[in-house]
Tab-separated table of C-alpha atoms in Angstrom:
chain	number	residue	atom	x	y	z
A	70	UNK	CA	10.471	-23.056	140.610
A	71	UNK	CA	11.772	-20.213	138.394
A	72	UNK	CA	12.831	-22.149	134.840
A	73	UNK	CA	16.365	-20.508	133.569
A	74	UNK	CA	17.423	-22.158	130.401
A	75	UNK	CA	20.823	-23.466	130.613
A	76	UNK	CA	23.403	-22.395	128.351
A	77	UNK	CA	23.097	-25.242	125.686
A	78	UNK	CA	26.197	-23.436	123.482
A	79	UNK	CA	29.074	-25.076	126.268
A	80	UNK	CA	29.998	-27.630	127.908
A	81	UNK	CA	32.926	-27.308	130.637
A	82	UNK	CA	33.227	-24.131	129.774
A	83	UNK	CA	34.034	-24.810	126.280
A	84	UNK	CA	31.870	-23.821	123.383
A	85	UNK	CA	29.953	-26.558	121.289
A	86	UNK	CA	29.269	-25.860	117.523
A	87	UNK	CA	26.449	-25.941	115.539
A	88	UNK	CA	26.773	-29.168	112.887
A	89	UNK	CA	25.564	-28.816	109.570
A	90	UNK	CA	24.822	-31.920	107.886
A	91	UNK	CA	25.337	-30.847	103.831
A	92	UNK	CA	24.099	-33.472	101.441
A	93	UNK	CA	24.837	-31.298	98.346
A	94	UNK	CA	25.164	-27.780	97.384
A	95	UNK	CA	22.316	-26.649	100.368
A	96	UNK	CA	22.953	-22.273	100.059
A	97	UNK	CA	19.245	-22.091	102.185
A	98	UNK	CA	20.713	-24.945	104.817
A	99	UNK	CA	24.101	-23.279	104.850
A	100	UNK	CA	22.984	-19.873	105.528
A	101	UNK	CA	20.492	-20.747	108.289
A	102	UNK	CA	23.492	-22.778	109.994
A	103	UNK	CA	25.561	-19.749	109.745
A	104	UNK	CA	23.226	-17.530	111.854
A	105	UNK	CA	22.099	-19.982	114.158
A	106	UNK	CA	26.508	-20.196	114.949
A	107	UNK	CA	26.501	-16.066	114.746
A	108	UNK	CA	23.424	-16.377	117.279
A	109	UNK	CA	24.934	-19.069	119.852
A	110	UNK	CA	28.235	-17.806	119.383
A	111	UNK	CA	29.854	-20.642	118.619
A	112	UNK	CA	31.956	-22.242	115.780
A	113	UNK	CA	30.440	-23.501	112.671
A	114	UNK	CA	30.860	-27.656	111.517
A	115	UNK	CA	30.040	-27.910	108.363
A	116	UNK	CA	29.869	-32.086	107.591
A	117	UNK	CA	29.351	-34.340	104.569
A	118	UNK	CA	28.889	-38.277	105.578
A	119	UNK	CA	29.347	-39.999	103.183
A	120	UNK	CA	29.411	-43.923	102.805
A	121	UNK	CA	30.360	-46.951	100.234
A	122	UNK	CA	30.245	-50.886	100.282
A	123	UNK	CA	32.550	-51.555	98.033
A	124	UNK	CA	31.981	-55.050	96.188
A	125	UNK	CA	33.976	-57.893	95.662
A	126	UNK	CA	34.066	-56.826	91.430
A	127	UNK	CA	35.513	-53.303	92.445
A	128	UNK	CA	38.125	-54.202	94.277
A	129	UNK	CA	39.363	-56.828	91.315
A	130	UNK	CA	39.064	-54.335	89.213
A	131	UNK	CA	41.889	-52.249	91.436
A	132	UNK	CA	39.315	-49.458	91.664
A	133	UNK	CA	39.185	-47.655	95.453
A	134	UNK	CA	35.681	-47.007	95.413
A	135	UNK	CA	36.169	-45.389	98.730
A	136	UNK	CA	38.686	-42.840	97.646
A	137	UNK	CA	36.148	-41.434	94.367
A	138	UNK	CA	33.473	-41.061	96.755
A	139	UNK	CA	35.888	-39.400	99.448
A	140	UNK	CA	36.456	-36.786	96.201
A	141	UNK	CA	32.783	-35.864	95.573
A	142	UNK	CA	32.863	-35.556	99.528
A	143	UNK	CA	35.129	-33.036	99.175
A	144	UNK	CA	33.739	-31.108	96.554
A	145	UNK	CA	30.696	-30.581	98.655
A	146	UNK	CA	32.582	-29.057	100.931
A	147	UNK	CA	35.014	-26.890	98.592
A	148	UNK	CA	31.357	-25.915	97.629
A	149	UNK	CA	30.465	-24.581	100.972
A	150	UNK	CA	33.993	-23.225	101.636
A	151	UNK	CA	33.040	-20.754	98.575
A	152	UNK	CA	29.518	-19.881	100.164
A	153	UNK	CA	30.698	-19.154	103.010
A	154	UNK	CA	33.912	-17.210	102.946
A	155	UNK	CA	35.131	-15.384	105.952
A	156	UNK	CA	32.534	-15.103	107.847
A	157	UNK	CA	32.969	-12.172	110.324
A	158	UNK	CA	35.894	-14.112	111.683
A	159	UNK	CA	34.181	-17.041	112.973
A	160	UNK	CA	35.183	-20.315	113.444
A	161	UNK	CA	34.289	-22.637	110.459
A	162	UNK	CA	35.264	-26.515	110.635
A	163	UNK	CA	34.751	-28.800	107.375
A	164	UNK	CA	35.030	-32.590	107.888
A	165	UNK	CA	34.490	-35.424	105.344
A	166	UNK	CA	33.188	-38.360	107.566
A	167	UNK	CA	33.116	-41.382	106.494
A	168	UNK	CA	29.832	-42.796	107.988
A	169	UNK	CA	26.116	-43.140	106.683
A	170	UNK	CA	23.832	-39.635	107.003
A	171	UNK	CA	21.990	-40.797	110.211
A	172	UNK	CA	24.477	-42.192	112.224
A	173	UNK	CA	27.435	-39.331	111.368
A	174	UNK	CA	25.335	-36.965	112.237
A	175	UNK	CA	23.874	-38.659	115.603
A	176	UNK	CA	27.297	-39.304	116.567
A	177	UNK	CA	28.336	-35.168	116.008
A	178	UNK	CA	24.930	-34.597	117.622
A	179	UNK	CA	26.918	-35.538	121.202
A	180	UNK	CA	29.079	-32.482	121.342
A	181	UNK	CA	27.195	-30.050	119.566
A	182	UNK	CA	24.964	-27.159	120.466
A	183	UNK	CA	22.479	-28.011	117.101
A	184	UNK	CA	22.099	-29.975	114.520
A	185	UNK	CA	20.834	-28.338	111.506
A	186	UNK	CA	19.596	-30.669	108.512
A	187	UNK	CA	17.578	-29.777	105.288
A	188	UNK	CA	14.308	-31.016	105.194
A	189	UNK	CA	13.242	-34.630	102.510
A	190	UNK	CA	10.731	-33.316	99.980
A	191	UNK	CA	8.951	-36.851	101.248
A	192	UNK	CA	6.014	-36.367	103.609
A	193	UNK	CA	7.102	-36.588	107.406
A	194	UNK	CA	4.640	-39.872	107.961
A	195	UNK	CA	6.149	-41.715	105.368
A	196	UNK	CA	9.300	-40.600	106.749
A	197	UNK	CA	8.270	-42.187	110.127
A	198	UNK	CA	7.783	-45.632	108.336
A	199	UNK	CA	10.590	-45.400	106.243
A	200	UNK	CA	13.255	-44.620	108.461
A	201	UNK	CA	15.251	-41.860	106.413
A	202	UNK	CA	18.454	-40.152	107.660
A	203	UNK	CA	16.386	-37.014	108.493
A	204	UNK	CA	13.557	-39.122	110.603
A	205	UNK	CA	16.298	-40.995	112.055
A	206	UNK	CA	18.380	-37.963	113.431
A	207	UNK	CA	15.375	-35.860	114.644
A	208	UNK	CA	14.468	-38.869	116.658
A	209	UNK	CA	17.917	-39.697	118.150
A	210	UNK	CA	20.282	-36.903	118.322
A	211	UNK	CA	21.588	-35.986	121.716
A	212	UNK	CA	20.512	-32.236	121.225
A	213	UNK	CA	17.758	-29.868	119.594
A	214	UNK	CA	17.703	-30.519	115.639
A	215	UNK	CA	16.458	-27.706	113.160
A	216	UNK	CA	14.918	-28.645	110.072
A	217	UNK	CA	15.546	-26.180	107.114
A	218	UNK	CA	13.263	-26.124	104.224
A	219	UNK	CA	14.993	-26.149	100.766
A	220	UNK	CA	12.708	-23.711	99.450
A	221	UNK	CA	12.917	-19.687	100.661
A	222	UNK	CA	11.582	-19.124	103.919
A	223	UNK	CA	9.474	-16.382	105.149
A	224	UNK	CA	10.926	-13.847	107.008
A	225	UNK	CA	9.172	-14.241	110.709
A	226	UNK	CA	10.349	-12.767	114.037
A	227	UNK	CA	8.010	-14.951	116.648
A	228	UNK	CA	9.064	-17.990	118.047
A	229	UNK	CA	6.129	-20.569	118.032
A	230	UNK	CA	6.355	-23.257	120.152
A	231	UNK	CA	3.783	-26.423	119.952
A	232	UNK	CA	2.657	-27.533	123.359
A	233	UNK	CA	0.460	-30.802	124.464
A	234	UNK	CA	-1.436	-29.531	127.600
A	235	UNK	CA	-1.189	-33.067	129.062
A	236	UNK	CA	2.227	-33.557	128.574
A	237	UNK	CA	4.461	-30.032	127.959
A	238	UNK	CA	7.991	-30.899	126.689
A	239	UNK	CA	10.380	-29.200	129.326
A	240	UNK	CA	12.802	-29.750	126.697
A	241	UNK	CA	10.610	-27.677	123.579
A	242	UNK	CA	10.192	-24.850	126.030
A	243	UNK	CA	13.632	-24.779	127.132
A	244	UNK	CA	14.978	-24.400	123.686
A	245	UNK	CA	12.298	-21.991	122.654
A	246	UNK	CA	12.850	-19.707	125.654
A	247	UNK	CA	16.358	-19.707	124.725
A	248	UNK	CA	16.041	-18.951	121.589
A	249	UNK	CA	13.362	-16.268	121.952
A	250	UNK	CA	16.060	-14.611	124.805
A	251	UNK	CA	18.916	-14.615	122.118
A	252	UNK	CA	17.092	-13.315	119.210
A	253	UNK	CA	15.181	-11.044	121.460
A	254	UNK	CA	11.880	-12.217	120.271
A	255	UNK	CA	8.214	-12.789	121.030
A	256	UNK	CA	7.505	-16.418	122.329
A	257	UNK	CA	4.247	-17.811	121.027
A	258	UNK	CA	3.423	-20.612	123.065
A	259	UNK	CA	0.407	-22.234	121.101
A	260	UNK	CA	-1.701	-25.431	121.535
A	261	UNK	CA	-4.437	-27.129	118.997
A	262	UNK	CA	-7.313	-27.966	120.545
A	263	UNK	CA	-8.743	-31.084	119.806
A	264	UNK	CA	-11.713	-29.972	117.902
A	265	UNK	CA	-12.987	-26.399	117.660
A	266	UNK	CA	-13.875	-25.268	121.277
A	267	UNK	CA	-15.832	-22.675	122.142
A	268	UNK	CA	-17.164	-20.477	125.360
A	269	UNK	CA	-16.450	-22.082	128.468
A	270	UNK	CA	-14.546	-25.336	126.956
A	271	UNK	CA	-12.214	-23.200	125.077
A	272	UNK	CA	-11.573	-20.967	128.837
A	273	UNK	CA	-11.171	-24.067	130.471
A	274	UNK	CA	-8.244	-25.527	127.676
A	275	UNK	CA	-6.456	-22.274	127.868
A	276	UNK	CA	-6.677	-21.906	131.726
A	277	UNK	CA	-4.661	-25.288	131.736
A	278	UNK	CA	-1.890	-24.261	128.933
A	279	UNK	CA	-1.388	-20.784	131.273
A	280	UNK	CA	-0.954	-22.994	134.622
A	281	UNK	CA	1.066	-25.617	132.496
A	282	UNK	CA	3.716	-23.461	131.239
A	283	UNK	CA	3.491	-20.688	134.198
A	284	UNK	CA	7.239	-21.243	135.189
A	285	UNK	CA	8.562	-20.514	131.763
A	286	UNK	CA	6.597	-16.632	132.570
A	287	UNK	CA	9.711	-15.945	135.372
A	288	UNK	CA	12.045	-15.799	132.446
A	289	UNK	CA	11.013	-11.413	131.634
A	290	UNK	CA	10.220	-12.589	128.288
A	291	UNK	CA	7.710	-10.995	125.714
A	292	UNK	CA	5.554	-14.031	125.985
A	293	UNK	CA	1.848	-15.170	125.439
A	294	UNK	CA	-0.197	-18.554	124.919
A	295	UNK	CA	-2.768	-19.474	122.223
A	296	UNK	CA	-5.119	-22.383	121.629
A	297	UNK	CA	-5.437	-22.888	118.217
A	298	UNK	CA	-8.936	-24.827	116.888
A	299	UNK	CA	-8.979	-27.423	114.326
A	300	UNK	CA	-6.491	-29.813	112.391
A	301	UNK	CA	-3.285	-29.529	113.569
A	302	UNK	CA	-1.252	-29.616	109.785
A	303	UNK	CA	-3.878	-26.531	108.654
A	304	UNK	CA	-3.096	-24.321	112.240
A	305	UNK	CA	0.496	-25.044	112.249
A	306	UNK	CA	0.942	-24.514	108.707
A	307	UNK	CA	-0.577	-21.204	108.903
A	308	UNK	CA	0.950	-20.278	111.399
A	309	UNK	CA	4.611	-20.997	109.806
A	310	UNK	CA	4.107	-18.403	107.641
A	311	UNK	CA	4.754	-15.770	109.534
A	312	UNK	CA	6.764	-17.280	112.414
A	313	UNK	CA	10.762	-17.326	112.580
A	314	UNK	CA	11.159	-20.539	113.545
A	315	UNK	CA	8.503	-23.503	114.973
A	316	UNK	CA	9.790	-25.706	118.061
A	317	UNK	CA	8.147	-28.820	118.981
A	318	UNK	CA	8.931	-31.896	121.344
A	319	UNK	CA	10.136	-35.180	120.748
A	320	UNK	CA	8.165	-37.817	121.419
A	321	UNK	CA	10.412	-40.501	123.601
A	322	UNK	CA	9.492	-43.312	120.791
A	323	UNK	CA	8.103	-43.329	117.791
A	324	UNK	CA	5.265	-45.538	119.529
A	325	UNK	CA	4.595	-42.567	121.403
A	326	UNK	CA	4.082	-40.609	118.334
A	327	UNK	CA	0.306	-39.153	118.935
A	328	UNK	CA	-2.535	-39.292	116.572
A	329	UNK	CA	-2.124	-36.343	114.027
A	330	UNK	CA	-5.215	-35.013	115.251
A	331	UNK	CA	-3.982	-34.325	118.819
A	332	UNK	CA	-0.384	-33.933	118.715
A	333	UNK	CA	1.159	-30.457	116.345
A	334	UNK	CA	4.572	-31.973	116.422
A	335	UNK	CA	5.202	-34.549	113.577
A	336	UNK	CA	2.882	-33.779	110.535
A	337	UNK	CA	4.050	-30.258	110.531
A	338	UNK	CA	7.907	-31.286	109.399
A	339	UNK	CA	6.474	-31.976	106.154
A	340	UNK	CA	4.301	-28.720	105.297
A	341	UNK	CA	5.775	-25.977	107.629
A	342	UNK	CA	7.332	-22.576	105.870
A	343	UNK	CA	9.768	-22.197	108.425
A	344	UNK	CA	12.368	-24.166	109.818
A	345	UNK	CA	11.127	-26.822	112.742
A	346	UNK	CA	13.035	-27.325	115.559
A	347	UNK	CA	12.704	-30.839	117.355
A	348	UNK	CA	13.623	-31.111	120.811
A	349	UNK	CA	14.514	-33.872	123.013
């Protein structure tokens, strides 16, 4: 069976947008949203959630606690507004929602083509155990999220996507190979190897990533595989120096979640250069 990536920018014929979920003046996060609209071709939604329990002492005091945070809401988006200007005519939506981080953006997640978040400075795995907005989206949203680094990225053309041999995500490869059609760029499909394999062992492991992802080859694209010894943070790392963007799968649960020794896709939110795209 011949895999063709579906066109993940519509939906009955009508275009979804990318979502940007701002939590403050984000230039890095606003200008990777902007291409990733220019490169769907689709309209831009640029959202603050924001979100107040207002207590009993507040509203004595006649103040609507609601309406002053509604105000710095807005500012973050005036913000934004400025960045962006007119951007070569396209589309740009700004909405003030009125809704915690993670569950504004899950709910925007349903009719949108991406989600596109900056990334906590915290380390992914406490992430994992704390449950934070960004943890919390990756793992629920209803479509691919990219994860933007606040600090200048590297300017990379490849796109890497992280496989597990025993268990390829249809739905990483799918959004790689789409992306990689779109930009009109090398796919780098890559897997680390347990520990450092060598000679025949090292044959054998790449011999089952080629038969693994073989359908993906029908697509005409500029694209090869890799094993990749050692630690999975170190390989991954290095290897987000120099790629565009890095895709990886979502695990179904976070129970699921694989030791960081054998799986690429979690630890390497924390450390990579480039954005991370998780898929479901």
């Amino acid at each position: 069976m011949t895999a063709v990536p579906r066109d993940l920018a519509t939906s009955a014929g009508q275009p979804r947008p990318v979502v940007v979920g701002l939590s403050h003046d984000q230039p890095a996060l606003l200008n990777a949203a902007r291409e990733l609209a220019l490169t769907f071709d689709v309209p831009l939604r640029v959202v603050h959630a924001y979100w107040t329990s207002a207590s009993t002492a507040d509203l004595s005091r006649g103040r609507d606690v609601r309406a002053v945070v509604r105000v710095a809401a807005e500012r973050v988006l005036d913000s934004a507004r400025e960045r962006l200007g007119d951007v070569d005519g396209m589309d740009v939506q700004y909405d003030a929602r009125f809704a915690t981080v993670a569950r504004g953006l899950e709910a925007e997640s349903a009719a949108s083509t991406l989600v596109v978040i900056g990334r906590h400075r915290s380390a992914w795995p406490g992430l994992l155990r704390t449950g934070h907005a960004t943890r919390h989206v990756a793992m629920h949203a209803a479509c691919p999220v990219i994860i933007v680094p606040e600090e200048e990225s590297p300017q990379g053309r490849d796109v890497v996507v992280a496989v597990d041999v025993a268990s390829v995500s249809r739905g990483a490869m799918r959004f790689a190979t789409d992306l990689a059609r779109r930009w009109g760029a090398p796919l780098n499909v890559v897997s680390v190897a347990v520990a450092d394999l060598a000679g025949p062992a090292r044959e054998q492991h790449h011999a089952r990533l080629d038969r693994a992802v073989h359908e993906w080859r029908a697509t005409g694209l500029d694209m090869s595989t890799h094993v990749v010894p050692g630690d999975a943070r170190v390989a991954l790392r290095g290897l987000s120096e120099t790629a565009r963007i890095v895709v990886v799968g979502r695990p179904r649960a976070l129970a699921e979640v694989p030791p960081l020794g054998r799986s690429a896709a979690m630890p390497l939110l924390s450390q990579a250069r480039c954005p991370v795209a998780v898929a479901p």
